[in-house]
mmCIF file of C-alpha atoms in Angstrom:
data_model
loop_
_atom_site.group_PDB
_atom_site.id
_atom_site.type_symbol
_atom_site.label_atom_id
_atom_site.label_comp_id
_atom_site.label_asym_id
_atom_site.label_seq_id
_atom_site.Cartn_x
_atom_site.Cartn_y
_atom_site.Cartn_z
ATOM 1 C CA MET E 204 112.976 -117.189 165.224
ATOM 2 C CA ARG E 205 115.159 -114.878 167.191
ATOM 3 C CA SER E 206 113.406 -114.668 170.567
ATOM 4 C CA ILE E 207 110.269 -114.993 172.676
ATOM 5 C CA ILE E 208 109.047 -111.743 171.078
ATOM 6 C CA ASP E 209 109.104 -113.401 167.658
ATOM 7 C CA TYR E 210 107.340 -116.420 169.179
ATOM 8 C CA VAL E 211 104.417 -114.223 170.293
ATOM 9 C CA LYS E 212 104.348 -112.604 166.867
ATOM 10 C CA LYS E 213 104.036 -115.982 165.104
ATOM 11 C CA PHE E 214 101.963 -118.039 167.555
ATOM 12 C CA GLY E 215 100.166 -115.285 169.454
ATOM 13 C CA ASN E 216 96.833 -115.897 167.734
ATOM 14 C CA GLN E 217 96.850 -119.689 168.016
ATOM 15 C CA SER E 218 94.901 -121.172 170.888
ATOM 16 C CA PHE E 219 96.373 -123.779 173.210
ATOM 17 C CA GLU E 220 94.161 -126.333 171.470
ATOM 18 C CA GLU E 221 95.765 -125.424 168.130
ATOM 19 C CA PHE E 222 99.319 -125.234 169.503
ATOM 20 C CA ALA E 223 99.815 -126.760 172.932
ATOM 21 C CA PHE E 224 101.247 -124.880 175.898
ATOM 22 C CA ASN E 225 104.996 -125.497 176.005
ATOM 23 C CA GLU E 226 108.272 -124.383 177.555
ATOM 24 C CA VAL E 227 108.393 -121.138 175.546
ATOM 25 C CA ASP E 228 104.995 -120.057 176.894
ATOM 26 C CA SER E 229 106.350 -120.865 180.340
ATOM 27 C CA LEU E 230 109.403 -118.654 179.805
ATOM 28 C CA ILE E 231 107.210 -115.769 178.614
ATOM 29 C CA LEU E 232 105.012 -115.951 181.711
ATOM 30 C CA SER E 233 108.141 -116.191 183.863
ATOM 31 C CA GLN E 234 109.481 -113.023 182.227
ATOM 32 C CA ILE E 235 106.265 -111.156 183.059
ATOM 33 C CA THR E 236 106.948 -111.675 186.768
ATOM 34 C CA TYR E 237 109.849 -109.201 186.500
ATOM 35 C CA LEU E 238 107.475 -106.330 185.646
ATOM 36 C CA ASN E 239 106.211 -103.701 188.102
ATOM 37 C CA LEU E 240 102.988 -105.541 188.884
ATOM 38 C CA ASP E 241 102.219 -104.277 192.403
ATOM 39 C CA ASP E 242 99.725 -101.560 191.413
ATOM 40 C CA TYR E 243 97.868 -103.716 188.903
ATOM 41 C CA VAL E 244 97.511 -107.329 190.033
ATOM 42 C CA PRO E 245 95.290 -108.144 193.040
ATOM 43 C CA SER E 246 97.171 -109.388 196.089
ATOM 44 C CA ILE E 247 96.845 -112.960 197.311
ATOM 45 C CA ASP E 248 95.191 -111.435 200.402
ATOM 46 C CA ASP E 249 92.810 -109.351 198.269
ATOM 47 C CA THR E 250 89.202 -110.435 197.688
ATOM 48 C CA ASN E 251 89.139 -108.789 194.246
ATOM 49 C CA GLN E 252 88.819 -111.008 191.206
ATOM 50 C CA PRO E 253 91.862 -111.583 188.982
ATOM 51 C CA ILE E 254 92.341 -108.915 186.336
ATOM 52 C CA SER E 255 92.895 -109.099 182.607
ATOM 53 C CA LEU E 256 96.409 -107.722 182.294
ATOM 54 C CA LEU E 257 96.001 -107.269 178.541
ATOM 55 C CA GLY E 258 92.763 -105.412 179.185
ATOM 56 C CA VAL E 259 94.530 -102.602 181.042
ATOM 57 C CA LEU E 260 97.445 -102.238 178.651
ATOM 58 C CA ASP E 261 97.756 -98.795 177.130
ATOM 59 C CA ASP E 262 100.948 -96.890 176.389
ATOM 60 C CA ASP E 263 101.041 -95.357 179.862
ATOM 61 C CA THR E 264 100.497 -98.704 181.636
ATOM 62 C CA ILE E 265 103.093 -100.439 179.476
ATOM 63 C CA TYR E 266 105.580 -97.737 180.425
ATOM 64 C CA LYS E 267 104.804 -98.058 184.156
ATOM 65 C CA LEU E 268 105.029 -101.847 184.065
ATOM 66 C CA SER E 269 108.407 -101.743 182.320
ATOM 67 C CA VAL E 270 110.191 -98.670 183.654
ATOM 68 C CA GLY E 271 113.232 -99.486 185.770
ATOM 69 C CA THR E 272 113.233 -103.176 184.868
ATOM 70 C CA LEU E 273 116.447 -104.848 183.746
ATOM 71 C CA ASP E 274 115.457 -104.813 180.063
ATOM 72 C CA GLU E 275 112.958 -101.982 179.843
ATOM 73 C CA ARG E 276 113.004 -101.711 176.035
ATOM 74 C CA ARG E 277 112.318 -105.365 175.268
ATOM 75 C CA ASN E 278 109.762 -105.676 178.061
ATOM 76 C CA LYS E 279 107.799 -102.864 176.394
ATOM 77 C CA ILE E 280 107.997 -104.614 173.024
ATOM 78 C CA LEU E 281 106.847 -107.906 174.569
ATOM 79 C CA LEU E 282 103.832 -106.229 176.183
ATOM 80 C CA HIS E 283 102.867 -104.531 172.909
ATOM 81 C CA MET E 284 103.033 -107.932 171.159
ATOM 82 C CA LEU E 285 101.009 -109.643 173.894
ATOM 83 C CA LYS E 286 98.361 -106.925 173.652
ATOM 84 C CA LYS E 287 97.794 -107.876 169.996
ATOM 85 C CA SER E 288 97.631 -111.618 170.705
ATOM 86 C CA THR E 289 94.669 -113.855 171.531
ATOM 87 C CA ARG E 290 96.640 -116.897 172.700
ATOM 88 C CA TYR E 291 96.799 -115.825 176.336
ATOM 89 C CA GLU E 292 93.082 -115.103 176.722
ATOM 90 C CA GLY E 293 93.517 -111.614 178.116
ATOM 91 C CA LEU E 294 96.311 -112.815 180.411
ATOM 92 C CA ASN E 295 94.103 -113.042 183.495
ATOM 93 C CA CYS E 296 96.192 -112.919 186.647
ATOM 94 C CA GLY E 297 95.873 -112.545 190.384
ATOM 95 C CA TYR E 298 97.036 -113.772 193.790
ATOM 96 C CA PHE E 299 100.099 -111.536 193.662
ATOM 97 C CA SER E 300 102.650 -111.805 196.462
ATOM 98 C CA ASN E 301 105.708 -109.563 196.686
ATOM 99 C CA LEU E 302 107.798 -109.746 199.860
ATOM 100 C CA PHE E 303 111.040 -107.974 200.742
ATOM 101 C CA HIS E 304 112.425 -108.529 204.232
ATOM 102 C CA VAL E 305 115.844 -107.170 205.164
ATOM 103 C CA ASP E 306 116.002 -109.009 208.485
ATOM 104 C CA LYS E 307 115.211 -112.390 206.897
ATOM 105 C CA ILE E 308 117.320 -111.647 203.786
ATOM 106 C CA GLN E 309 114.319 -112.463 201.635
ATOM 107 C CA GLN E 310 113.171 -111.303 198.193
ATOM 108 C CA PHE E 311 110.111 -113.245 197.038
ATOM 109 C CA CYS E 312 107.524 -112.670 194.343
ATOM 110 C CA ALA E 313 104.858 -114.911 192.815
ATOM 111 C CA ILE E 314 101.807 -114.531 190.605
ATOM 112 C CA THR E 315 99.203 -116.904 189.191
ATOM 113 C CA PHE E 316 97.941 -116.720 185.598
ATOM 114 C CA LEU E 317 94.484 -118.193 185.036
ATOM 115 C CA PHE E 318 93.375 -119.697 181.746
ATOM 116 C CA SER E 319 90.167 -121.546 180.892
ATOM 117 C CA LYS E 320 91.523 -125.084 181.321
ATOM 118 C CA PHE E 321 94.645 -124.614 183.448
ATOM 119 C CA SER E 322 96.550 -122.123 185.560
ATOM 120 C CA TYR E 323 100.221 -121.210 185.736
ATOM 121 C CA VAL E 324 101.966 -120.413 189.024
ATOM 122 C CA ALA E 325 105.018 -118.252 188.260
ATOM 123 C CA TYR E 326 107.828 -117.368 190.638
ATOM 124 C CA ARG E 327 110.023 -114.324 190.026
ATOM 125 C CA GLY E 328 113.757 -114.845 189.874
ATOM 126 C CA THR E 329 116.327 -112.699 191.611
ATOM 127 C CA ASP E 330 115.419 -109.055 191.064
ATOM 128 C CA LEU E 331 117.678 -106.020 190.765
ATOM 129 C CA THR E 332 118.194 -105.632 194.507
ATOM 130 C CA LEU E 333 121.491 -106.808 195.935
ATOM 131 C CA LEU E 334 119.547 -108.159 198.918
ATOM 132 C CA GLY E 335 117.827 -110.509 196.477
ATOM 133 C CA TRP E 336 121.199 -111.611 195.135
ATOM 134 C CA LYS E 337 122.434 -112.120 198.683
ATOM 135 C CA GLU E 338 119.555 -114.513 199.353
ATOM 136 C CA ASN E 339 120.440 -116.318 196.135
ATOM 137 C CA PHE E 340 124.076 -116.731 197.191
ATOM 138 C CA ASN E 341 122.955 -117.948 200.606
ATOM 139 C CA MET E 342 121.982 -121.203 198.902
ATOM 140 C CA ALA E 343 125.698 -121.983 199.124
ATOM 141 C CA PHE E 344 125.391 -122.642 202.854
ATOM 142 C CA LEU E 345 121.658 -122.899 203.704
ATOM 143 C CA ASP E 346 119.627 -126.039 203.009
ATOM 144 C CA VAL E 347 116.490 -123.877 202.837
ATOM 145 C CA ILE E 348 116.273 -120.139 202.153
ATOM 146 C CA PRO E 349 113.243 -118.043 203.260
ATOM 147 C CA SER E 350 111.859 -117.701 199.725
ATOM 148 C CA GLN E 351 111.743 -121.478 199.270
ATOM 149 C CA THR E 352 109.615 -121.834 202.383
ATOM 150 C CA GLU E 353 107.373 -118.999 201.158
ATOM 151 C CA ALA E 354 107.088 -120.585 197.699
ATOM 152 C CA SER E 355 105.723 -123.792 199.192
ATOM 153 C CA LYS E 356 103.193 -121.896 201.333
ATOM 154 C CA TYR E 357 102.106 -119.871 198.313
ATOM 155 C CA LEU E 358 101.496 -122.956 196.157
ATOM 156 C CA ASN E 359 99.432 -124.644 198.863
ATOM 157 C CA ARG E 360 97.251 -121.523 199.172
ATOM 158 C CA ILE E 361 96.749 -121.337 195.406
ATOM 159 C CA CYS E 362 95.655 -124.967 195.307
ATOM 160 C CA LYS E 363 92.900 -124.078 197.796
ATOM 161 C CA TYR E 364 91.747 -121.032 195.830
ATOM 162 C CA ILE E 365 91.495 -122.439 192.293
ATOM 163 C CA SER E 366 90.181 -125.706 190.866
ATOM 164 C CA THR E 367 92.116 -126.108 187.613
ATOM 165 C CA ASP E 368 95.241 -128.194 187.153
ATOM 166 C CA LEU E 369 98.511 -126.276 187.326
ATOM 167 C CA TYR E 370 101.717 -125.598 185.511
ATOM 168 C CA ILE E 371 104.440 -124.243 187.794
ATOM 169 C CA GLY E 372 107.578 -122.420 186.715
ATOM 170 C CA GLY E 373 110.036 -119.603 186.925
ATOM 171 C CA HIS E 374 113.286 -118.206 185.623
ATOM 172 C CA SER E 375 116.566 -118.040 187.582
ATOM 173 C CA LYS E 376 115.851 -118.324 191.321
ATOM 174 C CA GLY E 377 112.186 -118.561 190.308
ATOM 175 C CA GLY E 378 112.909 -121.905 188.650
ATOM 176 C CA ASN E 379 114.480 -123.206 191.839
ATOM 177 C CA LEU E 380 111.452 -121.991 193.826
ATOM 178 C CA ALA E 381 109.071 -123.725 191.407
ATOM 179 C CA VAL E 382 110.791 -127.075 191.929
ATOM 180 C CA TYR E 383 111.038 -126.632 195.700
ATOM 181 C CA ALA E 384 107.383 -125.584 196.023
ATOM 182 C CA ALA E 385 106.185 -128.588 194.014
ATOM 183 C CA LEU E 386 108.319 -131.056 195.983
ATOM 184 C CA TYR E 387 107.186 -129.752 199.361
ATOM 185 C CA SER E 388 103.551 -129.049 198.542
ATOM 186 C CA GLU E 389 100.775 -130.904 200.309
ATOM 187 C CA GLU E 390 100.436 -134.477 199.075
ATOM 188 C CA LYS E 391 96.829 -134.015 197.983
ATOM 189 C CA ASN E 392 97.856 -131.294 195.497
ATOM 190 C CA LYS E 393 100.586 -133.107 193.595
ATOM 191 C CA GLY E 394 98.255 -134.965 191.251
ATOM 192 C CA ARG E 395 97.104 -131.600 189.872
ATOM 193 C CA PHE E 396 100.568 -130.544 188.688
ATOM 194 C CA LEU E 397 100.833 -130.751 184.888
ATOM 195 C CA HIS E 398 104.505 -129.811 184.636
ATOM 196 C CA ILE E 399 107.196 -127.907 186.539
ATOM 197 C CA PHE E 400 109.510 -125.671 184.475
ATOM 198 C CA ASN E 401 112.885 -124.618 185.836
ATOM 199 C CA HIS E 402 114.356 -122.035 183.445
ATOM 200 C CA ASP E 403 118.063 -121.714 184.310
ATOM 201 C CA GLY E 404 117.525 -121.811 188.044
ATOM 202 C CA PRO E 405 120.290 -122.934 190.393
ATOM 203 C CA GLY E 406 120.165 -126.370 191.959
ATOM 204 C CA PHE E 407 120.146 -127.281 195.619
ATOM 205 C CA LEU E 408 122.822 -127.525 198.267
ATOM 206 C CA GLN E 409 121.869 -131.165 198.791
ATOM 207 C CA ASP E 410 121.360 -133.751 196.048
ATOM 208 C CA ILE E 411 117.580 -134.183 195.813
ATOM 209 C CA SER E 412 117.602 -136.968 193.220
ATOM 210 C CA GLN E 413 117.083 -139.742 195.790
ATOM 211 C CA MET E 414 114.305 -138.020 197.713
ATOM 212 C CA LYS E 415 110.917 -139.729 197.513
ATOM 213 C CA GLU E 416 109.305 -136.326 196.847
ATOM 214 C CA TYR E 417 111.556 -135.853 193.828
ATOM 215 C CA LYS E 418 111.038 -139.359 192.473
ATOM 216 C CA GLN E 419 107.296 -138.842 192.750
ATOM 217 C CA LEU E 420 107.378 -135.793 190.434
ATOM 218 C CA GLU E 421 110.532 -136.498 188.422
ATOM 219 C CA SER E 422 108.723 -137.165 185.133
ATOM 220 C CA LYS E 423 106.989 -133.761 185.392
ATOM 221 C CA ILE E 424 110.093 -131.668 186.106
ATOM 222 C CA SER E 425 112.282 -130.231 183.365
ATOM 223 C CA LYS E 426 115.182 -127.835 183.470
ATOM 224 C CA THR E 427 116.523 -125.611 180.713
ATOM 225 C CA THR E 428 119.807 -123.793 180.930
ATOM 226 C CA CYS E 429 122.144 -122.058 178.474
ATOM 227 C CA LYS E 430 125.070 -123.339 176.440
ATOM 228 C CA GLU E 431 127.332 -121.053 178.472
ATOM 229 C CA ALA E 432 125.451 -121.539 181.724
ATOM 230 C CA MET E 433 126.591 -119.775 184.877
ATOM 231 C CA VAL E 434 123.439 -119.868 187.021
ATOM 232 C CA GLY E 435 121.580 -123.040 186.145
ATOM 233 C CA ILE E 436 124.604 -125.285 186.608
ATOM 234 C CA MET E 437 125.339 -124.137 190.162
ATOM 235 C CA LEU E 438 124.890 -126.592 193.036
ATOM 236 C CA HIS E 439 123.252 -130.018 192.645
ATOM 237 C CA HIS E 440 120.825 -130.158 189.722
ATOM 238 C CA SER E 441 118.928 -133.412 189.454
ATOM 239 C CA GLU E 442 116.254 -132.408 186.941
ATOM 240 C CA LYS E 443 116.423 -133.507 183.327
ATOM 241 C CA MET E 444 118.518 -130.757 181.774
ATOM 242 C CA THR E 445 118.492 -129.392 178.241
ATOM 243 C CA PHE E 446 120.772 -126.667 176.921
ATOM 244 C CA VAL E 447 119.357 -123.727 174.979
ATOM 245 C CA ASP E 448 121.254 -121.824 172.330
ATOM 246 C CA SER E 449 121.483 -118.252 173.550
ATOM 247 C CA ARG E 450 122.921 -114.956 172.386
ATOM 248 C CA GLY E 451 125.455 -112.928 174.289
ATOM 249 C CA LEU E 452 128.451 -113.951 176.323
ATOM 250 C CA SER E 453 128.679 -115.448 179.777
ATOM 251 C CA ILE E 454 126.018 -114.193 182.220
ATOM 252 C CA PHE E 455 124.121 -112.375 179.426
ATOM 253 C CA GLN E 456 122.992 -115.752 178.092
ATOM 254 C CA HIS E 457 120.889 -116.002 181.248
ATOM 255 C CA ASP E 458 118.539 -113.296 179.905
ATOM 256 C CA PRO E 459 115.291 -114.911 178.563
ATOM 257 C CA PHE E 460 115.202 -112.424 175.691
ATOM 258 C CA ASN E 461 118.467 -113.927 174.411
ATOM 259 C CA TRP E 462 117.180 -117.512 174.239
ATOM 260 C CA LYS E 463 116.763 -118.709 170.665
ATOM 261 C CA ILE E 464 113.475 -120.194 169.436
ATOM 262 C CA THR E 465 113.038 -122.520 166.435
ATOM 263 C CA LYS E 466 110.560 -121.825 163.631
ATOM 264 C CA ASP E 467 108.435 -124.609 165.141
ATOM 265 C CA GLY E 468 108.056 -122.653 168.360
ATOM 266 C CA ARG E 469 110.382 -124.600 170.663
ATOM 267 C CA PHE E 470 113.717 -123.829 172.270
ATOM 268 C CA LYS E 471 116.679 -124.147 169.926
ATOM 269 C CA LEU E 472 118.817 -126.697 171.737
ATOM 270 C CA VAL E 473 122.489 -127.587 171.742
ATOM 271 C CA LYS E 474 123.886 -130.948 172.863
ATOM 272 C CA HIS E 475 125.716 -129.702 175.928
ATOM 273 C CA ALA E 476 127.164 -126.690 177.704
ATOM 274 C CA ASN E 477 130.438 -125.294 176.384
ATOM 275 C CA PHE E 478 133.751 -125.880 178.123
ATOM 276 C CA ILE E 479 133.717 -122.496 179.905
ATOM 277 C CA SER E 480 130.445 -123.430 181.563
ATOM 278 C CA LYS E 481 131.711 -126.884 182.500
ATOM 279 C CA ALA E 482 134.842 -125.414 184.068
ATOM 280 C CA PHE E 483 132.763 -122.876 185.988
ATOM 281 C CA GLU E 484 130.371 -125.572 187.223
ATOM 282 C CA LYS E 485 133.186 -127.793 188.463
ATOM 283 C CA THR E 486 134.970 -124.860 190.085
ATOM 284 C CA VAL E 487 131.915 -123.650 192.008
ATOM 285 C CA ASN E 488 131.020 -127.140 193.176
ATOM 286 C CA ASP E 489 134.628 -127.958 194.136
ATOM 287 C CA PHE E 490 134.932 -124.657 196.005
ATOM 288 C CA ILE E 491 131.726 -125.331 197.957
ATOM 289 C CA GLU E 492 132.581 -128.944 198.728
ATOM 290 C CA THR E 493 136.063 -128.071 200.021
ATOM 291 C CA THR E 494 134.974 -125.045 202.055
ATOM 292 C CA SER E 495 133.246 -125.411 205.403
ATOM 293 C CA ILE E 496 129.744 -124.009 205.859
ATOM 294 C CA GLU E 497 131.106 -121.518 208.381
ATOM 295 C CA LYS E 498 133.704 -120.199 205.929
ATOM 296 C CA ARG E 499 131.170 -120.000 203.071
ATOM 297 C CA LYS E 500 128.829 -117.984 205.256
ATOM 298 C CA ARG E 501 131.609 -115.694 206.468
ATOM 299 C CA PHE E 502 132.915 -115.098 202.953
ATOM 300 C CA LEU E 503 129.488 -114.117 201.612
ATOM 301 C CA GLU E 504 128.775 -111.866 204.583
ATOM 302 C CA ILE E 505 132.013 -109.976 203.940
ATOM 303 C CA LEU E 506 131.388 -109.873 200.167
ATOM 304 C CA PHE E 507 127.986 -108.233 200.559
ATOM 305 C CA LYS E 508 129.278 -105.938 203.284
ATOM 306 C CA VAL E 509 131.604 -104.589 200.601
ATOM 307 C CA VAL E 510 129.264 -104.445 197.582
ATOM 308 C CA MET E 511 126.071 -103.285 199.350
ATOM 309 C CA GLU E 512 125.808 -99.684 200.462
ATOM 310 C CA ASP E 513 122.466 -100.422 202.171
ATOM 311 C CA GLU E 514 119.447 -102.721 201.861
ATOM 312 C CA ASN E 515 118.106 -100.689 198.924
ATOM 313 C CA SER E 516 121.222 -101.110 196.759
ATOM 314 C CA THR E 517 120.600 -102.467 193.270
ATOM 315 C CA ILE E 518 122.540 -103.738 190.277
ATOM 316 C CA PHE E 519 121.706 -100.448 188.542
ATOM 317 C CA ASP E 520 123.927 -98.647 191.053
ATOM 318 C CA PHE E 521 126.898 -100.376 189.426
ATOM 319 C CA THR E 522 125.719 -100.203 185.817
ATOM 320 C CA LYS E 523 124.687 -96.535 185.905
ATOM 321 C CA HIS E 524 127.537 -95.270 188.079
ATOM 322 C CA PRO E 525 130.302 -97.867 187.757
ATOM 323 C CA PHE E 526 133.234 -95.671 188.813
ATOM 324 C CA GLU E 527 131.489 -94.189 191.847
ATOM 325 C CA SER E 528 130.157 -97.598 192.899
ATOM 326 C CA TYR E 529 133.581 -99.193 192.541
ATOM 327 C CA GLN E 530 135.194 -96.465 194.626
ATOM 328 C CA ALA E 531 132.507 -96.774 197.301
ATOM 329 C CA ALA E 532 133.047 -100.545 197.436
ATOM 330 C CA ARG E 533 136.818 -100.014 197.761
ATOM 331 C CA ASN E 534 136.232 -97.626 200.627
ATOM 332 C CA ARG E 535 133.977 -100.141 202.376
ATOM 333 C CA TYR E 536 136.654 -102.802 201.857
ATOM 334 C CA LYS E 537 139.220 -100.563 203.550
ATOM 335 C CA LEU E 538 136.919 -100.343 206.568
ATOM 336 C CA LEU E 539 137.080 -104.086 207.068
ATOM 337 C CA THR E 540 139.281 -105.367 209.836
ATOM 338 C CA GLN E 541 142.687 -106.712 208.832
ATOM 339 C CA ARG E 542 141.479 -110.192 209.720
ATOM 340 C CA GLU E 543 138.457 -109.829 207.429
ATOM 341 C CA GLN E 544 140.621 -108.572 204.565
ATOM 342 C CA LEU E 545 143.083 -111.454 204.902
ATOM 343 C CA PHE E 546 140.263 -114.006 204.977
ATOM 344 C CA PHE E 547 138.550 -112.404 201.968
ATOM 345 C CA LYS E 548 141.782 -112.413 199.929
ATOM 346 C CA SER E 549 142.543 -116.018 200.848
ATOM 347 C CA MET E 550 139.102 -117.174 199.652
ATOM 348 C CA PHE E 551 139.503 -115.399 196.311
ATOM 349 C CA LYS E 552 143.009 -116.785 195.919
ATOM 350 C CA ARG E 553 141.800 -120.330 196.558
ATOM 351 C CA TYR E 554 138.898 -119.904 194.116
ATOM 352 C CA ARG E 555 141.280 -118.698 191.372
ATOM 353 C CA LYS E 556 143.546 -121.700 192.002
ATOM 354 C CA ILE E 557 140.621 -124.126 191.656
ATOM 355 C CA TRP E 558 139.442 -122.304 188.514
ATOM 356 C CA ARG E 559 142.838 -122.495 186.795
ATOM 357 C CA HIS E 560 143.120 -126.204 187.615
ATOM 358 C CA ASN E 561 139.633 -127.044 186.320
ATOM 359 C CA PHE E 562 139.966 -124.851 183.249
ATOM 360 C CA LYS E 563 143.071 -126.760 182.174
ATOM 361 C CA ILE E 564 141.344 -130.118 182.711
ATOM 362 C CA VAL E 565 138.177 -129.215 180.810
ATOM 363 C CA PHE E 566 140.131 -127.494 178.029
ATOM 364 C CA MET E 567 142.297 -130.584 177.513
ATOM 365 C CA GLN E 568 139.238 -132.821 177.488
ATOM 366 C CA ARG E 569 137.682 -130.633 174.817
ATOM 367 C CA LYS E 570 140.910 -130.625 172.808
ATOM 368 C CA ASN E 571 141.171 -134.434 172.945
ATOM 369 C CA GLN E 572 137.555 -134.838 171.836
ATOM 370 C CA ALA E 573 137.991 -132.506 168.861
#
């Protein structure tokens, strides 16, 4: 099968008793978190009962849920396919939380899907806002980012509200939040966790593999990333990792719609990441390890001072108006002090040097293994 859309088409009318919940179902629910859910799903602070998302789907609602999302066309197709399916039992969902704080540099979103015998807590990955991406990059110098703390609080609240056992997961930053929330949840809740899915989420600034919290849940945590991974291989990643065959080049492999699915309804796997990904992983980790926390923080502050016009800036600003956005960024760069410009250039120069060195090493290793 080509994608998660084809998966819903083939398995959408099989119950979880007929075909067990698996990592592809998890990825589909993670993708739903990227939709415009605010006006439809009851808030975690709302006393209203969870809604049947499939029950409200008409052409107008599908449009409103999808409009302005990163992949509007395929999100619409996915919703139309889900509407025809019976597998997801109406896709009952609630306990929605969507936070955006400029002062904290926080972009957080979570939702809980409720099925008859289990529930699924899903965390949204980095959205289209550059503030969200800034929080993501802040993992390079912060042990804990605001969304990780919020993810743990959210999971503890959900465990009080519902009685079923739980799957937990997310894509991109959402995968990182899922792992963090599970590790730092209240001890009494951990026995209820069925599995934690990290779909191409970055790792952690510190190696968590020796933590007692990680060892306690290790057998229930799995991580999937792409053959040309650029997000999931960043920082320390201690989870069991599998590599998914994905369409597109470079960062476009990160898109869940590009992940390949087998005819048996599982991820199509490859043995390992390709050499580009390995070189990128080593370069990022070497750059972080040889750069002080103060310099990492300063570099990222300057970077986002240049690329962000204001707190409402999004990736679409660059994709829809690339020339204007590039010129605006150049103008903001010119407004930097001479000291800031020199520091910024020196960091980029050092990164390129590390990249060239690691690329040669990994390329030669690949050549010798061929």
